[in-house]
PDB file of C-alpha atoms in Angstrom:
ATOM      1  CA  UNK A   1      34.798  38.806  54.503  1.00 56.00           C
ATOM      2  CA  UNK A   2      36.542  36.974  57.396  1.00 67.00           C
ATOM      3  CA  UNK A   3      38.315  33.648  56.599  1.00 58.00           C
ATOM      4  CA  UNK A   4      35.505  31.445  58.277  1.00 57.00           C
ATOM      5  CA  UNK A   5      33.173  32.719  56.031  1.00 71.00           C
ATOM      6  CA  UNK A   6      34.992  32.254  53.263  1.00 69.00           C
ATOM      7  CA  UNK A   7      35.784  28.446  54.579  1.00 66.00           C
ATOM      8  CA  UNK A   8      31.657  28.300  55.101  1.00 71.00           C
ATOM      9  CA  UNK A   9      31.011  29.414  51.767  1.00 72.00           C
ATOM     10  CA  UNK A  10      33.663  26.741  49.699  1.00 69.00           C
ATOM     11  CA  UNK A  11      32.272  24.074  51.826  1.00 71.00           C
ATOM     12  CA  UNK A  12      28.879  25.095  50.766  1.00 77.00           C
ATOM     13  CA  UNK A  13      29.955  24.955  47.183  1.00 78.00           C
ATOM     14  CA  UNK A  14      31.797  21.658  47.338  1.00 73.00           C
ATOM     15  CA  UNK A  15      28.456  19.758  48.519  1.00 77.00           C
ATOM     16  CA  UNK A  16      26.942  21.034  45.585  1.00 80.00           C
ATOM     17  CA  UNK A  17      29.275  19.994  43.595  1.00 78.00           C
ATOM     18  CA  UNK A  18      29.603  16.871  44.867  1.00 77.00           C
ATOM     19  CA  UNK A  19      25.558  16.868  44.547  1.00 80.00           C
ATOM     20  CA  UNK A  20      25.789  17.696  41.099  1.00 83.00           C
ATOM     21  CA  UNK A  21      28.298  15.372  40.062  1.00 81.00           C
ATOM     22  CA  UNK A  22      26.629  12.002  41.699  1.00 80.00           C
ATOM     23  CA  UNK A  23      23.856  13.502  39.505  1.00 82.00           C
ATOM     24  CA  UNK A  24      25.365  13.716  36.483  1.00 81.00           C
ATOM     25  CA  UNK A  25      26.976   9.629  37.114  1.00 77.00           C
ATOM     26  CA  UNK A  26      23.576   8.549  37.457  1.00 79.00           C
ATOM     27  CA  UNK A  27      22.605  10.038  34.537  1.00 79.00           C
ATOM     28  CA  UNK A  28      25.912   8.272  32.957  1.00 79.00           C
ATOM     29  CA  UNK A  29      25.009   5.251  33.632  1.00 76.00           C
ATOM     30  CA  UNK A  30      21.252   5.397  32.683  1.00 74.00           C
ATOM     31  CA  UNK A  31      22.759   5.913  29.186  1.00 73.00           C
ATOM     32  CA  UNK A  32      25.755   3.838  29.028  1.00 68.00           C
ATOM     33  CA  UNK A  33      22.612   1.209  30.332  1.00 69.00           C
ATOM     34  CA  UNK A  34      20.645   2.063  26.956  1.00 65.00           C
ATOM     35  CA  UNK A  35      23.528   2.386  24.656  1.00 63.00           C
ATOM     36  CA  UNK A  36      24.182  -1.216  25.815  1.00 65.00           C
ATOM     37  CA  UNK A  37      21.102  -2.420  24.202  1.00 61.00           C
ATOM     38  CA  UNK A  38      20.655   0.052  21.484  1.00 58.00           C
ATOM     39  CA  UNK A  39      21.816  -1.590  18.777  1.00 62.00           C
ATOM     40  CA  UNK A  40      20.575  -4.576  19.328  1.00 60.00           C
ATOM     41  CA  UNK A  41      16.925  -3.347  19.746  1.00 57.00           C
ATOM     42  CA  UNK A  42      17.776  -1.776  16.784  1.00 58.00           C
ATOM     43  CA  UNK A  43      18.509  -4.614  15.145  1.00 59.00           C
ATOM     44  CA  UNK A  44      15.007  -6.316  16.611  1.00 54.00           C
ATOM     45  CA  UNK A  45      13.157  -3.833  15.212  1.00 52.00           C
ATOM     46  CA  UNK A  46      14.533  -4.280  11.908  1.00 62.00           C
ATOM     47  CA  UNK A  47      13.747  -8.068  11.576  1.00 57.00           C
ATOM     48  CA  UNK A  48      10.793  -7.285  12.837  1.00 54.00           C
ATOM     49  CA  UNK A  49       9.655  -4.633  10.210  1.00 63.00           C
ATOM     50  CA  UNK A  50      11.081  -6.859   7.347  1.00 70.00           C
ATOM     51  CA  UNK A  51       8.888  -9.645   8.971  1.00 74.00           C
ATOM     52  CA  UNK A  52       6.073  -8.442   8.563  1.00 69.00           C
ATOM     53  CA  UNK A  53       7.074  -6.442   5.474  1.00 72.00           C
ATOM     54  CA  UNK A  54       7.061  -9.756   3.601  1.00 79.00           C
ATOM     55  CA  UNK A  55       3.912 -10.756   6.095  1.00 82.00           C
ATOM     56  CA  UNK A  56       2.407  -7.637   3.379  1.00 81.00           C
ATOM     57  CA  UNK A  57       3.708  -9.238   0.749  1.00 85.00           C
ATOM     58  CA  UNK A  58       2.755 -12.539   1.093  1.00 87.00           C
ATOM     59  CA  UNK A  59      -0.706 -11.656   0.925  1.00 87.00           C
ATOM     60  CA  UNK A  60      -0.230 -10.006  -2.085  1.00 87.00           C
ATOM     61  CA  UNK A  61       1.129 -12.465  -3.833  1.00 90.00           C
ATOM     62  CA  UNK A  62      -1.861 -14.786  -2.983  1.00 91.00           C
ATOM     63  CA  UNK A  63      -4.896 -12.249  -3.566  1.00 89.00           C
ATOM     64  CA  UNK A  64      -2.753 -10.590  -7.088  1.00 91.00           C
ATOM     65  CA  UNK A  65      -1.986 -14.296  -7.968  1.00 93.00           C
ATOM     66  CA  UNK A  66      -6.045 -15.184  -7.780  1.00 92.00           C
ATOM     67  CA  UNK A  67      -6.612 -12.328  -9.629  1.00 92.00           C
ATOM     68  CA  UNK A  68      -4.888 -12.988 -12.426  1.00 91.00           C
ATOM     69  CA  UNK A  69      -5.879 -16.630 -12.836  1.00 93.00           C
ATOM     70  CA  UNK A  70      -9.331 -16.074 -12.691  1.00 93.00           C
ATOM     71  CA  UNK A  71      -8.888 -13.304 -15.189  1.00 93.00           C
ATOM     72  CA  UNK A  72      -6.597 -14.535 -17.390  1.00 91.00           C
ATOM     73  CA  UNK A  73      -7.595 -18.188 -16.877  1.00 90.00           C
ATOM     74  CA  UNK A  74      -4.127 -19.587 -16.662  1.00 89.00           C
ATOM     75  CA  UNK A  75      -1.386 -21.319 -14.529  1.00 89.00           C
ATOM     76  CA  UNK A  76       0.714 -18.187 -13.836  1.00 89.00           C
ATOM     77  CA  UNK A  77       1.769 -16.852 -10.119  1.00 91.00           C
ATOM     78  CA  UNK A  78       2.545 -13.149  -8.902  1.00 91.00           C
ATOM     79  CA  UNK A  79       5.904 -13.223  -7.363  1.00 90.00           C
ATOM     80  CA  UNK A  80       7.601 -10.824  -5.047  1.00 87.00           C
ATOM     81  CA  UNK A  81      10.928 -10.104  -3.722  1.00 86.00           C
ATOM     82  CA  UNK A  82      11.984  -7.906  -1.050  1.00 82.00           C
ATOM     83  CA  UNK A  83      15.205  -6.209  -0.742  1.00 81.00           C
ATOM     84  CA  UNK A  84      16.359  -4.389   2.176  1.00 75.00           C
ATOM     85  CA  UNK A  85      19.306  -1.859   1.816  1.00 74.00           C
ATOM     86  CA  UNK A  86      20.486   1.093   4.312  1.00 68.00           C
ATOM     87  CA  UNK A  87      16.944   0.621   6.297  1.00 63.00           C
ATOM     88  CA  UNK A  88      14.368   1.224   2.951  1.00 71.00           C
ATOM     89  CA  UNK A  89      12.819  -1.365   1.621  1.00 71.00           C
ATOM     90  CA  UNK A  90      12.309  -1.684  -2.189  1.00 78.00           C
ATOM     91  CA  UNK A  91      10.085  -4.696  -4.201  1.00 81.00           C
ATOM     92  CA  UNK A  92      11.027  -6.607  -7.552  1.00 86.00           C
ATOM     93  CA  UNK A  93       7.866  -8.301  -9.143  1.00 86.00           C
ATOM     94  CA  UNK A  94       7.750 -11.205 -11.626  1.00 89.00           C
ATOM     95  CA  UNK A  95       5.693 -13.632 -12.833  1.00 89.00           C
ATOM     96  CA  UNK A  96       5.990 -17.309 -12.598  1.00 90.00           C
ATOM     97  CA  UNK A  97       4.796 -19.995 -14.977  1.00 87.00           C
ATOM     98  CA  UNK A  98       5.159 -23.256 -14.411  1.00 86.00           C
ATOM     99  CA  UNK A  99       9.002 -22.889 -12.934  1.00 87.00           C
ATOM    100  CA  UNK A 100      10.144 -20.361 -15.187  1.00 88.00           C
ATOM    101  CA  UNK A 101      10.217 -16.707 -14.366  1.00 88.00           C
ATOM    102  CA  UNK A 102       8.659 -13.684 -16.897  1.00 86.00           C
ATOM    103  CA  UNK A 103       9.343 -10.118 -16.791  1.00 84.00           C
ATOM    104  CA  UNK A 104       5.862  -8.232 -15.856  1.00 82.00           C
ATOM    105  CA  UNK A 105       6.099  -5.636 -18.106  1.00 76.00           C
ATOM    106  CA  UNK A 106       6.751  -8.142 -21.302  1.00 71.00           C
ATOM    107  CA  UNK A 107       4.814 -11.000 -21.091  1.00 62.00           C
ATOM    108  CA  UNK A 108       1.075 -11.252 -22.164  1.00 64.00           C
ATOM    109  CA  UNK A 109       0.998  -8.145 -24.534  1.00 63.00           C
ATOM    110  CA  UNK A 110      -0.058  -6.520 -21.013  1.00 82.00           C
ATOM    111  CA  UNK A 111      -2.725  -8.285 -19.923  1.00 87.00           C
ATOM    112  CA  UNK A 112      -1.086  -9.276 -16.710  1.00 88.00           C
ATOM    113  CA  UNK A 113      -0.092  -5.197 -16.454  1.00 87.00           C
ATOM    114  CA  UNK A 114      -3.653  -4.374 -16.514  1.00 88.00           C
ATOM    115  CA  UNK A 115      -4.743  -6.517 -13.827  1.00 90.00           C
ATOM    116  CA  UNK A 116      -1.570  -6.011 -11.338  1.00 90.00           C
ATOM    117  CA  UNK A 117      -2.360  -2.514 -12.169  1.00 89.00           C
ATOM    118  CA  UNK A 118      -5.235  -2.193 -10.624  1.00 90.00           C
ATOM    119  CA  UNK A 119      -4.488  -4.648  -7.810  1.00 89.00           C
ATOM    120  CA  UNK A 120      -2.101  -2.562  -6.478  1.00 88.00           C
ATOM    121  CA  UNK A 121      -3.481   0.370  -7.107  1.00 88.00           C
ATOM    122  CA  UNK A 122      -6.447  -0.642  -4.573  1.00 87.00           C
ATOM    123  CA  UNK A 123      -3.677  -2.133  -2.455  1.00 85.00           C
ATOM    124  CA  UNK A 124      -2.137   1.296  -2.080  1.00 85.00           C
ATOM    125  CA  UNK A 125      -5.782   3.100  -1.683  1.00 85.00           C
ATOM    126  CA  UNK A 126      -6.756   0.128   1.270  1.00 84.00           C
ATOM    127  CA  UNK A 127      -3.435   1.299   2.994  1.00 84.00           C
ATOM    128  CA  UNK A 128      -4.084   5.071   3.266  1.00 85.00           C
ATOM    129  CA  UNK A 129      -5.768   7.129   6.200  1.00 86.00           C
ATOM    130  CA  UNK A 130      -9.545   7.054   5.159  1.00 83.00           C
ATOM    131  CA  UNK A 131      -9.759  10.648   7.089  1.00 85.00           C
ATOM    132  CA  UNK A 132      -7.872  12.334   4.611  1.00 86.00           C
ATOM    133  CA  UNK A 133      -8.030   9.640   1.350  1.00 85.00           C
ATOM    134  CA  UNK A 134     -11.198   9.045   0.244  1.00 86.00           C
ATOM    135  CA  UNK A 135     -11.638   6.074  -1.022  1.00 86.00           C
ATOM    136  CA  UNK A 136     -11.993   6.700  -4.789  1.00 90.00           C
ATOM    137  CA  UNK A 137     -10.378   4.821  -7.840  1.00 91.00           C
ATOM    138  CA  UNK A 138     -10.443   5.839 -11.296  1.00 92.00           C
ATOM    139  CA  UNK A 139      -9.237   3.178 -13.327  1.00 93.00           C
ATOM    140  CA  UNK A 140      -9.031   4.960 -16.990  1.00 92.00           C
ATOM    141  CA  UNK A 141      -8.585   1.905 -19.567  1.00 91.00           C
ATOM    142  CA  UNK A 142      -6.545  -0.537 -17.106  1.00 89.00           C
ATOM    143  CA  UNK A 143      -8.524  -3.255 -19.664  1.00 90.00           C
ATOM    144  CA  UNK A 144      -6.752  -1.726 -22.817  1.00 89.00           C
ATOM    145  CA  UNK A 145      -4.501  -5.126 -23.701  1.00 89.00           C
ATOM    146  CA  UNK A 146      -7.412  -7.797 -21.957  1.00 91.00           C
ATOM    147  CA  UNK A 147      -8.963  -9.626 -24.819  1.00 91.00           C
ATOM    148  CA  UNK A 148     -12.965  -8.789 -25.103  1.00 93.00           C
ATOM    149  CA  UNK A 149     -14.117 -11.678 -23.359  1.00 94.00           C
ATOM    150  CA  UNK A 150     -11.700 -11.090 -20.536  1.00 94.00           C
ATOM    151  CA  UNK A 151     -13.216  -7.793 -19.739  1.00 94.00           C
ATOM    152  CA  UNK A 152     -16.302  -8.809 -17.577  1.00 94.00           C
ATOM    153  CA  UNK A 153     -13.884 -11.125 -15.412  1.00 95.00           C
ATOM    154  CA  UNK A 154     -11.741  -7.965 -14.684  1.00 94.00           C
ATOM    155  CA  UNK A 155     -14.831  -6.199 -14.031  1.00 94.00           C
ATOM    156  CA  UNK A 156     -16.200  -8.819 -11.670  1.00 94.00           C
ATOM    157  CA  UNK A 157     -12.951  -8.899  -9.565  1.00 92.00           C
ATOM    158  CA  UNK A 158     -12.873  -5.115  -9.151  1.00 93.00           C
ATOM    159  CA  UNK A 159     -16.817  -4.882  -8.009  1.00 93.00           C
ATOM    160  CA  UNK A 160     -16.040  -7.751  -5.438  1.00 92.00           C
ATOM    161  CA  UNK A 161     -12.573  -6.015  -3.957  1.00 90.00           C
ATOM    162  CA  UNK A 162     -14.488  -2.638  -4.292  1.00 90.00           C
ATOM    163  CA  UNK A 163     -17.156  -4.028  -1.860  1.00 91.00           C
ATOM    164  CA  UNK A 164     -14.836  -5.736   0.304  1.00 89.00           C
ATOM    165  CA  UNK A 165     -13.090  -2.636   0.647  1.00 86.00           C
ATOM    166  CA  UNK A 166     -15.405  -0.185   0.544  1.00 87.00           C
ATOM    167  CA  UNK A 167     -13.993   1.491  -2.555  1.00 87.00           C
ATOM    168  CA  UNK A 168     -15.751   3.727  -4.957  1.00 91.00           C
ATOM    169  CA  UNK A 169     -14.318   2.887  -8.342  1.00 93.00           C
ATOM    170  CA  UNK A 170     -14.861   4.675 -11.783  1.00 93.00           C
ATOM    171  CA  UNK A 171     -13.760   2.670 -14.691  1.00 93.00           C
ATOM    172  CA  UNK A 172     -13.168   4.238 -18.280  1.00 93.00           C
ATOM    173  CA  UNK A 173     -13.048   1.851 -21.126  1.00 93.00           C
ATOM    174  CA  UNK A 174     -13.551   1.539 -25.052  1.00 91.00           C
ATOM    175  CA  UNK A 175     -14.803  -1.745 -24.842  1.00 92.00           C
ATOM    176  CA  UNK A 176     -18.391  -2.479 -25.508  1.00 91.00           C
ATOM    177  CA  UNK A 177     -20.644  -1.231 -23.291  1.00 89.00           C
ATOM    178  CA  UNK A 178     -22.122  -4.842 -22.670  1.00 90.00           C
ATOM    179  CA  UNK A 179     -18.870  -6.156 -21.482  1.00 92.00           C
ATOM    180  CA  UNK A 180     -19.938  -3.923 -18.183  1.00 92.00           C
ATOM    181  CA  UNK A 181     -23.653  -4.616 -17.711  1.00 87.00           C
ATOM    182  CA  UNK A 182     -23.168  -7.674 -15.799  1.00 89.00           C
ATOM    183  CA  UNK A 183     -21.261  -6.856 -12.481  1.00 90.00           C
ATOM    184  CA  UNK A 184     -20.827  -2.702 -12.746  1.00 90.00           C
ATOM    185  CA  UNK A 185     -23.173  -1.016 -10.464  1.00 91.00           C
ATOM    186  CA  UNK A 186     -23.744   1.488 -13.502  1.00 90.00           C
ATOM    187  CA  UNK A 187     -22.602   1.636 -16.699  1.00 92.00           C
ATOM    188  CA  UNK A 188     -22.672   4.843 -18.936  1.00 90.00           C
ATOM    189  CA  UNK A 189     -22.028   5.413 -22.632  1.00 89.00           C
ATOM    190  CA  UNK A 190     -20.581   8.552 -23.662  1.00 86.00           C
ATOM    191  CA  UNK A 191     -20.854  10.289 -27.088  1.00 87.00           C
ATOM    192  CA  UNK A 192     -18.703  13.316 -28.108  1.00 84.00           C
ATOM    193  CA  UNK A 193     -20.445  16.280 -29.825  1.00 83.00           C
ATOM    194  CA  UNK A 194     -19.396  19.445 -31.187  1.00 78.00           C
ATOM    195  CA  UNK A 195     -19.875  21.203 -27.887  1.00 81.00           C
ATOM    196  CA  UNK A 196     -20.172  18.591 -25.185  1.00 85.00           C
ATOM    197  CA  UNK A 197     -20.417  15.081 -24.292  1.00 78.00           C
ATOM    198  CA  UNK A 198     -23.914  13.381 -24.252  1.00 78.00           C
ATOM    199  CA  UNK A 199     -24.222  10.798 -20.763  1.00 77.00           C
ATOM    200  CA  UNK A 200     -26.337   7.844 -21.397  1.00 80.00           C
ATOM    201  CA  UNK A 201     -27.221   5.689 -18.680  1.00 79.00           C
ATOM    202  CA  UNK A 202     -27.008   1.677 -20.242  1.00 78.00           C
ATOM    203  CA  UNK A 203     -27.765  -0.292 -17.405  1.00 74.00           C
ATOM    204  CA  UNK A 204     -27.807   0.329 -13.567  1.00 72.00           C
ATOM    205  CA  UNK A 205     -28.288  -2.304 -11.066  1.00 65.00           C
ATOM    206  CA  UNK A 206     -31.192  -3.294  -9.372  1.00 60.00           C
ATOM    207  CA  UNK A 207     -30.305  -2.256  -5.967  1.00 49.00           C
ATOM    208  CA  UNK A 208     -28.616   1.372  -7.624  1.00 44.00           C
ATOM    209  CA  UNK A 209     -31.961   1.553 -10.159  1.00 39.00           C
ATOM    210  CA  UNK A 210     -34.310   1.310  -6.728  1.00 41.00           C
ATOM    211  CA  UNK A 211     -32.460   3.806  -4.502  1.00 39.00           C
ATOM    212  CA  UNK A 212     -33.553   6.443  -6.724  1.00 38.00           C
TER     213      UNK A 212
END
């Protein structure tokens, strides 16, 4: 190889090189460019996710706190608070009354259990994708501590969210059947026997009763 091919051949590889490395700056400063504003659109998109994280929660509170009024019949408020902590996002619930702040899992013998219960069981239901979660609820005794004549009131606000929703929901109790007849689409009675369990249907809506 003679000594101008060898000159053609390094000058060939230089403007390459030089090609490559105006490349590789523009590149450079496309990221230094995003790493300028990384963190703070980081930091955007947290507010923004705790935003409307407590957007969530806010209408919680309101539709759990109507809930238990009208089921419980007094002056008491669900109450949230957020906590954010290395990006997750964990909840602390209490109950207000009048000012003063109660433990959920103390106060009312568990009355206000049973109905935040199922609340936010429905709450969690409402927020998963209906192609894979159907939407199906079995509430097994969630009206174990609500005094008899508190039961239909329960019953009444889970037929109206169940609507709303579009939930199916299959409640179990040992409460009188009766307690049931009044807003349940159906209501069954069943009695144990040696071998099996008998299915009685007790009452059945009009518009259930006429579909069949």
């Amino acid at each position: 190889m003679t000594v101008l091919s060898q000159l053609e051949k390094l000058k060939w590889q230089l403007e390459s090189n030089q090609k490559t490395i105006k490349k590789l700056d523009g590149e450079i400063v496309d990221i230094e460019s995003f790493l300028a504003v990384a963190d703070r659109t980081t930091g955007a998109l947290e507010i923004l996710s705790q935003s409307l994280f407590e957007e969530v929660l806010g209408v919680l509170e309101s539709k759990l706190t109507i809930a238990i009024q009208e089921v419980l019949g007094q002056p008491i408020k669900f109450k949230s608070k957020p906590d954010f902590k290395r990006g997750a996002a964990a909840v602390s619930f209490s109950i207000d009354r009048e000012g003063n702040e109660e433990d959920v899992l103390r106060g009312q013998g568990g009355s206000v259990q049973n109905v935040l219960s199922v609340g936010l069981r429905m709450f969690a239901l409402a927020t998963l994708n209906e192609d894979i979660h159907r939407r199906f609820l079995v509430l097994d005794e969630q009206d174990c501590w609500l005094r008899p004549e508190l039961v239909p009131r329960l019953v009444n606000i889970v037929h109206r969210a169940a609507k709303e929703l579009e939930f199916q929901v299959l409640m179990i109790s040992h409460h009188d059947v009766g307690l049931f007849d009044r807003y349940a689409d159906r209501v069954y009675r069943l009695t144990p026997t040696k071998s099996t369990v008998d299915a009685e249907i007790v009452s059945s809506l009009p518009n259930i009763a006429d579909s069949e």
